[in-house]
Short mmCIF file of C-alpha atoms in Angstrom, two decimals:
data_model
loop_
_atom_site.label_atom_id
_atom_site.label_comp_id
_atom_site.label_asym_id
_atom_site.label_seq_id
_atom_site.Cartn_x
_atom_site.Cartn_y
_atom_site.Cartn_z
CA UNK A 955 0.00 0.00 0.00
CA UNK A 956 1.32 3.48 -1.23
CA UNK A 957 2.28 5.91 1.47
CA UNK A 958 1.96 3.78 4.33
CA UNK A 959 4.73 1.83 6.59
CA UNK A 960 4.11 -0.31 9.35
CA UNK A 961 5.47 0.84 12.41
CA UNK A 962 4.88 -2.31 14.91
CA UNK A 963 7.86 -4.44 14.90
CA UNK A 964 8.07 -8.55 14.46
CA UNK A 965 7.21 -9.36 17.98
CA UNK A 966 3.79 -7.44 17.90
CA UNK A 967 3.04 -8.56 14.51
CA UNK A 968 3.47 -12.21 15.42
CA UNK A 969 1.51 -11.76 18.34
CA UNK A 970 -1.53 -10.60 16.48
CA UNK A 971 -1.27 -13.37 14.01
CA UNK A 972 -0.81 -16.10 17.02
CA UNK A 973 -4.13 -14.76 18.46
CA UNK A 974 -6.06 -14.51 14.97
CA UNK A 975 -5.06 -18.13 14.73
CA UNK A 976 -6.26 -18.89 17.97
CA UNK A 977 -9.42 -16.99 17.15
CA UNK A 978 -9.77 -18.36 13.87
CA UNK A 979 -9.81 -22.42 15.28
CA UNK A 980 -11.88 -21.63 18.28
CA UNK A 981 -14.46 -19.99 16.14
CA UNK A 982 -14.67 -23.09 13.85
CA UNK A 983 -14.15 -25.40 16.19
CA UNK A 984 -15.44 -24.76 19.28
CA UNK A 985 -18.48 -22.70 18.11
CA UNK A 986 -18.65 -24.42 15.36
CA UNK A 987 -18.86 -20.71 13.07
CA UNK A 988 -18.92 -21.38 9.14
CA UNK A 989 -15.22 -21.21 7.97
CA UNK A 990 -15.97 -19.11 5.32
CA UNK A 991 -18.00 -16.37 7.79
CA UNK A 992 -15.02 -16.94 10.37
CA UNK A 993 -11.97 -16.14 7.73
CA UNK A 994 -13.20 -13.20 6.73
CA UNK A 995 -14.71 -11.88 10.49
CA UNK A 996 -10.99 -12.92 11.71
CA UNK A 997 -9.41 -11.48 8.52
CA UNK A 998 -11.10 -8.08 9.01
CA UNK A 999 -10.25 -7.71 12.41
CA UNK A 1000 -6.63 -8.69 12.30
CA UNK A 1001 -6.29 -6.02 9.53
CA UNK A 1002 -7.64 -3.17 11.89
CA UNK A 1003 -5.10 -4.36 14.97
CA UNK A 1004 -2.02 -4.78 12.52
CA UNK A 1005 -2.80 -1.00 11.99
CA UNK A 1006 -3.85 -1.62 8.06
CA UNK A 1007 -5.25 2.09 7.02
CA UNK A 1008 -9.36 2.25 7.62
CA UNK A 1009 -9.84 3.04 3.71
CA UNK A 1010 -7.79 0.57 2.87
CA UNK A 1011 -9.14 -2.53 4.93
CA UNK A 1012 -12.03 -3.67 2.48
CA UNK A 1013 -9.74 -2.90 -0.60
CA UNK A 1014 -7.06 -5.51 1.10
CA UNK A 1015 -9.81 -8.04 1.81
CA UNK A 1016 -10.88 -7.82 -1.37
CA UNK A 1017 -8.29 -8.09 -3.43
CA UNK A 1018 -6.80 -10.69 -1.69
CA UNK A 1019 -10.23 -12.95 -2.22
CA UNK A 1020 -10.28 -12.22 -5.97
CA UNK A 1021 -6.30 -12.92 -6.45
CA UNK A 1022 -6.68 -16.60 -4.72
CA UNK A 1023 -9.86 -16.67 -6.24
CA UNK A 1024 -9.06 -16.49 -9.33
CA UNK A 1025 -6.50 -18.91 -9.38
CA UNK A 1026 -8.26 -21.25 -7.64
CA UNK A 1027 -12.06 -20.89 -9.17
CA UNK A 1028 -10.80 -21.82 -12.46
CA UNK A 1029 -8.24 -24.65 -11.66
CA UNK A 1030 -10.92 -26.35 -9.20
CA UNK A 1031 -13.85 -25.63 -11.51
CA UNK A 1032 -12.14 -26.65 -14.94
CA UNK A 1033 -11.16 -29.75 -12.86
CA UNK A 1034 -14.68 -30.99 -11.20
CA UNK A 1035 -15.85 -30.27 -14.64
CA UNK A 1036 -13.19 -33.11 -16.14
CA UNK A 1037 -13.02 -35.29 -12.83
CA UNK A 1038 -17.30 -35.54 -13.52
CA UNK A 1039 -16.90 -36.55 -16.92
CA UNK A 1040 -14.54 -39.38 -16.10
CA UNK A 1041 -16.36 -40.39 -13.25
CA UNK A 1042 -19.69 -40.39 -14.92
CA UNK A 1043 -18.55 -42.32 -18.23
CA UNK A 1044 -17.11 -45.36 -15.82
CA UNK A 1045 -13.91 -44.29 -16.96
CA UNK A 1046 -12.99 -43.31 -13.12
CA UNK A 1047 -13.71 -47.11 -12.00
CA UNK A 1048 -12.38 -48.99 -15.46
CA UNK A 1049 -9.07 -47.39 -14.59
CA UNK A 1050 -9.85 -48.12 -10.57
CA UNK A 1051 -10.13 -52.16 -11.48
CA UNK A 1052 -7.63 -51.86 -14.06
CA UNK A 1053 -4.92 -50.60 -10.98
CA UNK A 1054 -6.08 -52.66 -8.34
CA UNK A 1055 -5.90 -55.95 -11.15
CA UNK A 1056 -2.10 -54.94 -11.81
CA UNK A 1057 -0.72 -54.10 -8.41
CA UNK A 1058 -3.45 -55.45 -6.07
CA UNK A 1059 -5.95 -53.97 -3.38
CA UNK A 1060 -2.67 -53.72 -0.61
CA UNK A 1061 -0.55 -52.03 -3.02
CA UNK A 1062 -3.30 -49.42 -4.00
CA UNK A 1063 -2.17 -46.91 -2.31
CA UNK A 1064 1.64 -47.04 -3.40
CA UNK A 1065 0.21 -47.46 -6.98
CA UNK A 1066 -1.78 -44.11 -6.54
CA UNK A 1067 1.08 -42.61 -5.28
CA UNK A 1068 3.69 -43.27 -7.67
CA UNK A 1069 1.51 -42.37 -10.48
CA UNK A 1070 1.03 -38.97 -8.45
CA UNK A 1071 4.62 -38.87 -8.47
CA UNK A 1072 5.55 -39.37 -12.42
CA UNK A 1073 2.12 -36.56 -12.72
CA UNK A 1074 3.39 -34.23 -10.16
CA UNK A 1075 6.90 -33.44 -12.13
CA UNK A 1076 5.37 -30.79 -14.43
CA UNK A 1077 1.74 -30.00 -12.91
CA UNK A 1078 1.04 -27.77 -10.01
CA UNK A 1079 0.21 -29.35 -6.67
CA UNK A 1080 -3.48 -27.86 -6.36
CA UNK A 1081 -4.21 -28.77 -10.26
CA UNK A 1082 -3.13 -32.37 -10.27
CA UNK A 1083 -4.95 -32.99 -7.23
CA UNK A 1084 -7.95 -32.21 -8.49
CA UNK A 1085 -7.08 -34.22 -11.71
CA UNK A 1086 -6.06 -37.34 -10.01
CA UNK A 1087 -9.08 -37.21 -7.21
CA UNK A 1088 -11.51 -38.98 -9.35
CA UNK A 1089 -9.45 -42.26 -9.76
CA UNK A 1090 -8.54 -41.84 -5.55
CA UNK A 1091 -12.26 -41.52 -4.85
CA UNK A 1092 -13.24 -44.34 -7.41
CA UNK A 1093 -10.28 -46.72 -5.98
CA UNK A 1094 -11.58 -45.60 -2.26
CA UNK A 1095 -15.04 -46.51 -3.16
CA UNK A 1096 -14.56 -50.15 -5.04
CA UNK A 1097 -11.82 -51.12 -2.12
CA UNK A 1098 -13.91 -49.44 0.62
CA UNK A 1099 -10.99 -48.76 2.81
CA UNK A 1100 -10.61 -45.11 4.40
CA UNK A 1101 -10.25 -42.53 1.81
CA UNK A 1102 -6.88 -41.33 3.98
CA UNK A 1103 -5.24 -44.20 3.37
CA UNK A 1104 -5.33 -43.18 -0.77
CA UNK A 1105 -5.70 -39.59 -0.89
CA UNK A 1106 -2.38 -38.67 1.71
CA UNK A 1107 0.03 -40.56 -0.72
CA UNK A 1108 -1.87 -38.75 -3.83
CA UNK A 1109 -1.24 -35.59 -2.14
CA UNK A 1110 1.79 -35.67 -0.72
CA UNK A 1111 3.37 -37.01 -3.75
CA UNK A 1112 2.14 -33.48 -5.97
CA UNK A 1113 3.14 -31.30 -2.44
CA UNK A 1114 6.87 -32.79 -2.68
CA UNK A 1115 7.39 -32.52 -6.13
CA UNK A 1116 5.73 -28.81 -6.18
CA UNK A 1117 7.97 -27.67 -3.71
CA UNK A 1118 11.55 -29.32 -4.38
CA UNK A 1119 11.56 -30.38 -8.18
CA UNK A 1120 12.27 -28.31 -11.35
CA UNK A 1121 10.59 -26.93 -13.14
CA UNK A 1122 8.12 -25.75 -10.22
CA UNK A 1123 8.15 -22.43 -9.84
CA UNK A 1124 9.15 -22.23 -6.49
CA UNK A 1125 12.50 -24.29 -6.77
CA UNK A 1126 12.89 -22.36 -9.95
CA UNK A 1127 13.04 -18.82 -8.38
CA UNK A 1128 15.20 -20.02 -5.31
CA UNK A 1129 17.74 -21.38 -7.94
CA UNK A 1130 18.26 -18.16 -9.79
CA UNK A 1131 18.42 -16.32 -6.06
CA UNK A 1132 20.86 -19.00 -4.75
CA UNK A 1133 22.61 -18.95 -8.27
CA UNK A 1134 22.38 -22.58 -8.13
CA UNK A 1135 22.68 -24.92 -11.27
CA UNK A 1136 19.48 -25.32 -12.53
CA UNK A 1137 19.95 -29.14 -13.67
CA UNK A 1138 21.76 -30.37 -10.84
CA UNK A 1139 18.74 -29.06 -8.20
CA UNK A 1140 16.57 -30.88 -10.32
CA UNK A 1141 18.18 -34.09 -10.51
CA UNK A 1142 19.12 -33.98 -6.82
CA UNK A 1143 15.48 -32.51 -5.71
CA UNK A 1144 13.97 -35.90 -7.56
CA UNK A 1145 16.79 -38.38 -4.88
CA UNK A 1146 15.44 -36.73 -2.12
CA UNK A 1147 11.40 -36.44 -2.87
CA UNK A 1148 11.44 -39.92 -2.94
CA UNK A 1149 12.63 -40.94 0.80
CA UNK A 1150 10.46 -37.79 1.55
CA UNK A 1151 6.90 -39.39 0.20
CA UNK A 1152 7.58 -42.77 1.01
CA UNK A 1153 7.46 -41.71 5.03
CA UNK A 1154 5.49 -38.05 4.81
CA UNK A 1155 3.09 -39.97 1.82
CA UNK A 1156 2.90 -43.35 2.19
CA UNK A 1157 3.84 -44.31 5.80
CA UNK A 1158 1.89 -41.57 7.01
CA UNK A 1159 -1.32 -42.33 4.56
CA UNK A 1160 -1.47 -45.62 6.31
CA UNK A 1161 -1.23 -44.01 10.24
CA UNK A 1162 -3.99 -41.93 9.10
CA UNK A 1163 -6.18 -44.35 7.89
CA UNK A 1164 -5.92 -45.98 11.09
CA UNK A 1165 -6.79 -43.30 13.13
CA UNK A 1166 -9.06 -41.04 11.11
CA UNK A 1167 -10.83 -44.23 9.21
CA UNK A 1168 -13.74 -42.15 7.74
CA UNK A 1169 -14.96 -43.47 4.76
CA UNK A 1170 -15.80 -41.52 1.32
CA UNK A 1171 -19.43 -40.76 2.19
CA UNK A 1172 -20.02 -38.60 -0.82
CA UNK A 1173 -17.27 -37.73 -3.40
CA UNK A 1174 -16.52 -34.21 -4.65
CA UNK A 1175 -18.14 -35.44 -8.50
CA UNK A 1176 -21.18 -36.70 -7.16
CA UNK A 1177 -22.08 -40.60 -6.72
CA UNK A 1178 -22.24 -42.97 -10.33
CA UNK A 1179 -24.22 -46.51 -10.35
CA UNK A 1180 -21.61 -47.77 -12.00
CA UNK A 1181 -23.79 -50.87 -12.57
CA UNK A 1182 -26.70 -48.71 -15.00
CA UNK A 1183 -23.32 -47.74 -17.00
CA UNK A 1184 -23.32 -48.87 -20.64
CA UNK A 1185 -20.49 -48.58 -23.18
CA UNK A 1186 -17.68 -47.75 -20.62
CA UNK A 1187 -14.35 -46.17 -21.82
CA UNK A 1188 -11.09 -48.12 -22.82
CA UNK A 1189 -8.55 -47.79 -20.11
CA UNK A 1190 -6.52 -46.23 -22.52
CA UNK A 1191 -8.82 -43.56 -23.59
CA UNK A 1192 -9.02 -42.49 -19.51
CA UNK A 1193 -5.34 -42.51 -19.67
CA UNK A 1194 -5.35 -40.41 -22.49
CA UNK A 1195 -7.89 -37.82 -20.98
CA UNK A 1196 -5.46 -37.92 -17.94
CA UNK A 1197 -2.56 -37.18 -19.74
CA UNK A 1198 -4.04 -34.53 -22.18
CA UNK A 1199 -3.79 -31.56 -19.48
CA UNK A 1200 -0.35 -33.11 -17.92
CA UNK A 1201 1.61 -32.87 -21.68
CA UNK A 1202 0.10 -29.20 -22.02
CA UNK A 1203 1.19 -28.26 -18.63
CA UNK A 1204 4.42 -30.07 -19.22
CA UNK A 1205 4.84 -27.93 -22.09
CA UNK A 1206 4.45 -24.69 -20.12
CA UNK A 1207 6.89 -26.11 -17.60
CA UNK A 1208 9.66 -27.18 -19.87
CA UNK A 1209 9.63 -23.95 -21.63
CA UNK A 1210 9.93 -21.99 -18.48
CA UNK A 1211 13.20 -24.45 -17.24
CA UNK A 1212 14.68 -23.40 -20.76
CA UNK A 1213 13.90 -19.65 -19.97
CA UNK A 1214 15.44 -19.74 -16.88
CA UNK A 1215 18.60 -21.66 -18.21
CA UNK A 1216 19.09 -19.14 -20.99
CA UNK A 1217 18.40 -21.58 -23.67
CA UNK A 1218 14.83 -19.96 -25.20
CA UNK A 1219 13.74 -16.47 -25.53
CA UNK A 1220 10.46 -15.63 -23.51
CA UNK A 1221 9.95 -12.91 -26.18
CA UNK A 1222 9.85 -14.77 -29.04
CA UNK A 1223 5.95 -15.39 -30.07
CA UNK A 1224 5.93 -18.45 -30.56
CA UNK A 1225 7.34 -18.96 -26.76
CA UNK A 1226 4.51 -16.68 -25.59
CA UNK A 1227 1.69 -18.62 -27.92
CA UNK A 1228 2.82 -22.09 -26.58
CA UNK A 1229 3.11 -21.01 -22.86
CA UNK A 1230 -0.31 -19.57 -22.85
CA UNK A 1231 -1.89 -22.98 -24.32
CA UNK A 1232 0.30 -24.95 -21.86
CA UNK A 1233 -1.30 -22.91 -18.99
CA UNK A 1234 -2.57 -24.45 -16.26
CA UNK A 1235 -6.36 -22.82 -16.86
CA UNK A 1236 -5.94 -22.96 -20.51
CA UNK A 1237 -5.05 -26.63 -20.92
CA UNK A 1238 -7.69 -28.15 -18.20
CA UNK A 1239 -10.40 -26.15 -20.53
CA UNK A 1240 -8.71 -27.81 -23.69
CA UNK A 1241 -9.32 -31.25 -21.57
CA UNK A 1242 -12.72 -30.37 -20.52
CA UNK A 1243 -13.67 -30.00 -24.21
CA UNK A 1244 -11.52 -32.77 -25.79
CA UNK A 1245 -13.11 -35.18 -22.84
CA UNK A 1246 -16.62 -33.44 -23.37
CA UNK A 1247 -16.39 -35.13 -26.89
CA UNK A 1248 -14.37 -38.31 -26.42
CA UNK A 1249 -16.21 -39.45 -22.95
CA UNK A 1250 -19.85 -37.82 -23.77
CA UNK A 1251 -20.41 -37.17 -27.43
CA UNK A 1252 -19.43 -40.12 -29.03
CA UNK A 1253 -20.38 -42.28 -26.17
CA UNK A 1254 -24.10 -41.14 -27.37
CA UNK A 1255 -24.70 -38.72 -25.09
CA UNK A 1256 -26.16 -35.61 -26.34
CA UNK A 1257 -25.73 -31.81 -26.03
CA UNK A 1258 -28.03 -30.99 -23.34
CA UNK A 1259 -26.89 -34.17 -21.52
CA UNK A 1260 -23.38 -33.05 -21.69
CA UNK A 1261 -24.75 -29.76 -20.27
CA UNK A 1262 -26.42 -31.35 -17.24
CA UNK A 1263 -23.45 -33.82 -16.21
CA UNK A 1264 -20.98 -30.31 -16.50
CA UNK A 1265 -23.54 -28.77 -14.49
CA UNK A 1266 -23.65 -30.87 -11.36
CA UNK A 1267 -19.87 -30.74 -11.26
CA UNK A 1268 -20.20 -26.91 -10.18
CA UNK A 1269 -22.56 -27.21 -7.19
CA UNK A 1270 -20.31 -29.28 -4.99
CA UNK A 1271 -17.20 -27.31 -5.77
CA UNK A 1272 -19.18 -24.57 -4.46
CA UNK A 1273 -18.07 -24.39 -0.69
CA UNK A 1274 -14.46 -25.45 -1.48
CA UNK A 1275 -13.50 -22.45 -3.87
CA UNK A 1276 -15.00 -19.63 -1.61
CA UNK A 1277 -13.32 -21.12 1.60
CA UNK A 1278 -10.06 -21.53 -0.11
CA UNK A 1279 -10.15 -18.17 -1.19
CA UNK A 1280 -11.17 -16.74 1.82
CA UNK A 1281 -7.75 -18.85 3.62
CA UNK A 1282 -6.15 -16.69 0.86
CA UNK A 1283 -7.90 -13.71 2.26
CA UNK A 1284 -6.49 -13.57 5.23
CA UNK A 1285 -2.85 -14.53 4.70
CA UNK A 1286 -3.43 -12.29 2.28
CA UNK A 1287 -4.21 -9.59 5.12
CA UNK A 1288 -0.79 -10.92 7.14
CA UNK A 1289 0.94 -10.25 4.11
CA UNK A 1290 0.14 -6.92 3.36
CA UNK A 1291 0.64 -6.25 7.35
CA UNK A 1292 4.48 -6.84 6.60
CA UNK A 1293 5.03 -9.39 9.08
CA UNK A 1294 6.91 -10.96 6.47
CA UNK A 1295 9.63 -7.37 6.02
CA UNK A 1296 9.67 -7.03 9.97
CA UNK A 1297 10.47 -10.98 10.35
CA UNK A 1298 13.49 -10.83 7.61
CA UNK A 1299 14.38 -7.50 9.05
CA UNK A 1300 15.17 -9.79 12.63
CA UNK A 1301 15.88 -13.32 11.08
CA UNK A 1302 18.74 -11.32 9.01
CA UNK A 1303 21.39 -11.95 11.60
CA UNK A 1304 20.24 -15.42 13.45
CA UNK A 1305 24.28 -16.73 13.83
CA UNK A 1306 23.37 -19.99 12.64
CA UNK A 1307 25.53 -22.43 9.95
CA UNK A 1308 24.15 -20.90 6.65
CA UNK A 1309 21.83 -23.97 5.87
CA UNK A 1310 20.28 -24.23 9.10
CA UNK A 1311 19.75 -20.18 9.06
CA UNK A 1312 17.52 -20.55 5.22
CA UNK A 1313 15.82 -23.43 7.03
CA UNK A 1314 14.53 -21.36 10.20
CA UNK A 1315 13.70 -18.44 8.21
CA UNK A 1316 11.48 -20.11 5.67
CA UNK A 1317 9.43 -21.71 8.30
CA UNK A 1318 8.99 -18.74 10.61
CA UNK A 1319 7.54 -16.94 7.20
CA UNK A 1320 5.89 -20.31 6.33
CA UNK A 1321 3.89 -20.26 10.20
CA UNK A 1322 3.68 -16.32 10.02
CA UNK A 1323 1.86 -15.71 6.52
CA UNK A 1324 0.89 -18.97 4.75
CA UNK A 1325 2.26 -18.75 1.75
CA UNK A 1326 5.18 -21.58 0.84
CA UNK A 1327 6.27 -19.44 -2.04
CA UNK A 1328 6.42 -16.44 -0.04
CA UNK A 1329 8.00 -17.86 2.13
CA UNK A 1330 10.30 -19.58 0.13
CA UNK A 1331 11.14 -16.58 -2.19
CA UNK A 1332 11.41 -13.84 1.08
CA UNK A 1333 14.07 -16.80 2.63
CA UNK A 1334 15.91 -17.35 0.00
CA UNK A 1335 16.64 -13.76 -1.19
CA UNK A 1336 17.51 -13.13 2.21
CA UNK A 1337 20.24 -15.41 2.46
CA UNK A 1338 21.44 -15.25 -0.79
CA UNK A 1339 24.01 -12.56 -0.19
CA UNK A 1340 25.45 -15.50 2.44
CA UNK A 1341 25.96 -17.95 0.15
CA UNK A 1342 26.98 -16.02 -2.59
CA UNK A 1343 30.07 -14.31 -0.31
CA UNK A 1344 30.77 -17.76 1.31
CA UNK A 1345 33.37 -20.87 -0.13
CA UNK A 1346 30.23 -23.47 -0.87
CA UNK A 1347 30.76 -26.21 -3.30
CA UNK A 1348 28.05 -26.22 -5.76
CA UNK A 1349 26.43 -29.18 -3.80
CA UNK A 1350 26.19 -27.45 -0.49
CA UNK A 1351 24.32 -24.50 -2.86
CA UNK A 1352 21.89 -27.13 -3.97
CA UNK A 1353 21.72 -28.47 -0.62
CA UNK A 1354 20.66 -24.78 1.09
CA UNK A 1355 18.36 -24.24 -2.18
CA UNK A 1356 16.45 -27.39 -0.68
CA UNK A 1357 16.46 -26.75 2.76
CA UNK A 1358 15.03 -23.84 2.04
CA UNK A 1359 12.40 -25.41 0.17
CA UNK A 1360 11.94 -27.39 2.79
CA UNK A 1361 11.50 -25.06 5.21
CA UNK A 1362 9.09 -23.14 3.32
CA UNK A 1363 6.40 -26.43 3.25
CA UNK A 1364 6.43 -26.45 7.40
CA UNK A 1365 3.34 -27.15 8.82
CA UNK A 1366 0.66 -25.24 6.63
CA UNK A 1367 -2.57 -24.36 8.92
CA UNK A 1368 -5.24 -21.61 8.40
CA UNK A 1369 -3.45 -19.08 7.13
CA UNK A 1370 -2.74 -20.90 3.95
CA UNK A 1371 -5.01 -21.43 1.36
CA UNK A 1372 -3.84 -24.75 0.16
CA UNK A 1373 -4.59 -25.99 3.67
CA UNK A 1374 -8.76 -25.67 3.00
CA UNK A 1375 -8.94 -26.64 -0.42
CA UNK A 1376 -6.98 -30.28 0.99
CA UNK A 1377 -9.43 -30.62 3.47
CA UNK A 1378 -12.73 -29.16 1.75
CA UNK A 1379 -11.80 -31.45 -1.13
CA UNK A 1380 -11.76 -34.44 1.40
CA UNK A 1381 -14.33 -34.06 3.53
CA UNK A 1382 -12.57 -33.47 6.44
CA UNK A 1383 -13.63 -30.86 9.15
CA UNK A 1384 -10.68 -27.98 10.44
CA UNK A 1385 -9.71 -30.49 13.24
CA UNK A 1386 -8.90 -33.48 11.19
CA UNK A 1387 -7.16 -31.47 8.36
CA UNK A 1388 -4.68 -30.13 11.51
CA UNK A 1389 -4.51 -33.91 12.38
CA UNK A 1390 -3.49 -34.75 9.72
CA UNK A 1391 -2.36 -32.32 6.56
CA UNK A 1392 -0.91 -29.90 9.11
CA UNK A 1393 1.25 -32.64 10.47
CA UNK A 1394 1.66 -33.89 7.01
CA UNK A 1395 3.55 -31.00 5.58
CA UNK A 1396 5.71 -30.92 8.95
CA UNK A 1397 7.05 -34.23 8.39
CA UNK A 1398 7.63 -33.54 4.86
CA UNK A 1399 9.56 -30.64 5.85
CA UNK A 1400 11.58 -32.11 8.42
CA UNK A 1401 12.61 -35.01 6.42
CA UNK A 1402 13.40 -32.41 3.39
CA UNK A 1403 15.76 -30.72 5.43
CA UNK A 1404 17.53 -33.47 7.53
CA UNK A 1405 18.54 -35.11 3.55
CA UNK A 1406 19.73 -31.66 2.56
CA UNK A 1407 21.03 -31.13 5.32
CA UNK A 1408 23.45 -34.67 5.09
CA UNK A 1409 23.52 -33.51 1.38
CA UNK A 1410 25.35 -30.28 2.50
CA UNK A 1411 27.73 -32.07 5.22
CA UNK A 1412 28.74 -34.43 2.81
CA UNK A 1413 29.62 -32.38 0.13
#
């Protein structure tokens, strides 16, 4: 905001947003307060007592809403739109028996998992979720085991790859801060990922199905009598709808890894036409259209059939995309509070080994402000000027780059969007998302840094 500085220092600031957290999970828990009427009641009134100017309050809110909105509206929306299709053609359960034939009903979840994995290496974490959800909820529902025990290794496996891998945005940006090589992160980001699902994913999928066995009452594409199903899709032809939006979105990736290793021009117009079509919005409507045809058309459905399946994809999504963007809201609000200036302002001179300094600082502006690529991005270019005057091997630069990474993935809770959409798109209630997600992205972080951290010692 122009013309105005915030004069409270990090220890105030962190106080407020301890105590609008505190507000925030009593309201929804204890008084059980809609989470979409609490985020924006706790939002408004953390923005007066961080000293936000009055006449600019509701513009903040605002803004905030519509930028996570709008990201997330269209990637959840496009999505349920394509995950309904899929699930209403059979394709979701041909592909479901298909898996569980190959690898078997105990290896299900591993299965999900490492398909996640292979997905997750050029599509965003909240978009392949959403793509991959209708094959967890139709693998969930012909198994009947806890939908935990499939979903935490789906997720997981698009969070780890989103955060450490090339050509992710986030690793991307922390490379060209850290000047690290661009190649070598990638390569060493996919060693480490793996050790880093198999526990945070897969290990931890199964505790939680244990101990939060809820069962898929009602999944986020409505419920399909398989059995009234006629003329069900190949299992190559799902495949194929599956893949469509993960070759265009590869497509984006790849050319922004060649951009940022010098080897294409982002000005060029063909560079600008293909990266627009390989967008993540731009290529789930391409899917939505090419699977409209392939899965409805000439199956024999007709137009206004088409129209009606599409149509009861929205309703559902409803709820997720306006809580989601109200989480955005109000990290949004700490954000623009600059907690995350007067933390780097005090985290500048900690005394700490180098790695263990990028580590701390990402997940103090992880906890303070939500965002992981905030906090990723404010950590990284804060330290940077420390590795780039110190004697590091261009290992222990790559290792740093990760921990950093790591750190920036700690424990996401209220304040970050990504934490509602998780547990709005699994059923789960605020207290069971902390139980589990929360402590999900913790163990994910800690087992991120202790690798780079050995990464950095040994090198």
């Amino acid at each position: 905001m122009d013309g105005w500085t915030q004069t409270m220092t990090a220890g105030p600031l962190l106080g407020i947003a301890a105590a609008a957290i505190a507000a925030l999970l009593i309201l929804v828990i204890r008084f059980k307060l809609h989470a979409f009427l609490a985020l924006i009641l706790v939002s408004l009134i953390t923005a007066f007592a961080t000293g936000i100017p009055v006449d600019q309050i509701v513009p903040t809110l605002v803004n905030n809403f519509g930028k996570t909105l709008g990201a997330v509206a269209l990637l959840v929306g496009l999505g349920a739109m394509l995950g309904r299709l899929v699930e209403n053609s059979g394709g979701a359960r041909v592909l479901a028996d298909r898996m569980i034939e190959l690898f078997g009903e105990k290896r299900a979840p591993l299965a999900l998992g490492v398909a996640s994995l292979l997905m997750g290496f050029p599509i965003f974490f909240d978009a392949g979720l959403i793509v991959m959800l209708p094959i967890v909820f139709a693998v969930a529902r012909r198994l009947g085991g806890p939908i935990l025990l499939y979903a935490i290794p789906t997720a997981a496996a698009f969070s780890v790859m989103h955060v450490f891998v090339p050509p992710h945005p986030g690793p991307v940006t922390a490379s060209e801060l850290y000047g690290a090589n661009l190649g070598i992160l990638m390569l060493a980001g996919l060693v480490i990922v793996l050790p880093m699902w198999y526990v945070s994913g897969y290990l931890w999928g199964k505790f939680c199905a244990k101990h939060y066995s809820f069962q898929l009452a009602e999944s986020l594409f409505g419920k399909v009598d398989n059995d009234e199903i006629k003329n069900p899709p190949t299992v190559g032809t799902v495949i194929g709808m599956l893949l469509l939006p993960l070759v265009l979105i590869f497509m984006n990736t790849g050319l922004d890894f060649l951009r940022a290793a010098g080897m294409a021009d982002a000005d060029q117009t063909w560079f600008q036409v293909l990266t627009t079509l390989g967008s993540t919005p731009i290529a789930l409507l391409i899917s939505v259209l090419v699977a409209a045809i392939v899965l409805g058309t000439r199956r024999g459905e007709n137009g206004s059939a088409i129209e009606k399946i599409l149509e009861s994809s929205l309703g559902p999504i409803c709820s997720v995309v306006l809580i989601t963007g109200a989480g955005g809201m109000f990290g949004g609000v700490l954000r623009a509070s600059g907690i995350g200036d007067a933390l780097a302002d005090s985290l500048g001179d900690l005394g700490l080994p180098v790695i263990v300094a990028a580590y701390v600082v990402a997940v103090v502006m992880r906890l303070a402000q939500g965002s992981a690529t905030v906090a990723l991005v404010t950590a990284a270019g804060l330290m940077a000027p420390a590795v780039a005057t110190g004697d590091y091997s261009t290992m222990q630069v790559i290792a740093v780059t990760l921990a950093t990474a790591a750190g920036s993935v700690f424990a996401g809770h209220v304040n970050d969007s990504g934490f509602w959409l998780v547990g709005r798109l699994l059923g789960m209630d605020v207290r069971t998302t902390l139980k589990t997600w929360t402590v999900q992205q913790t163990i994910e972080s800690v087992v991120g840094f202790i690798l780079a951290y050995l990464m950095f010692i040994i090198f």
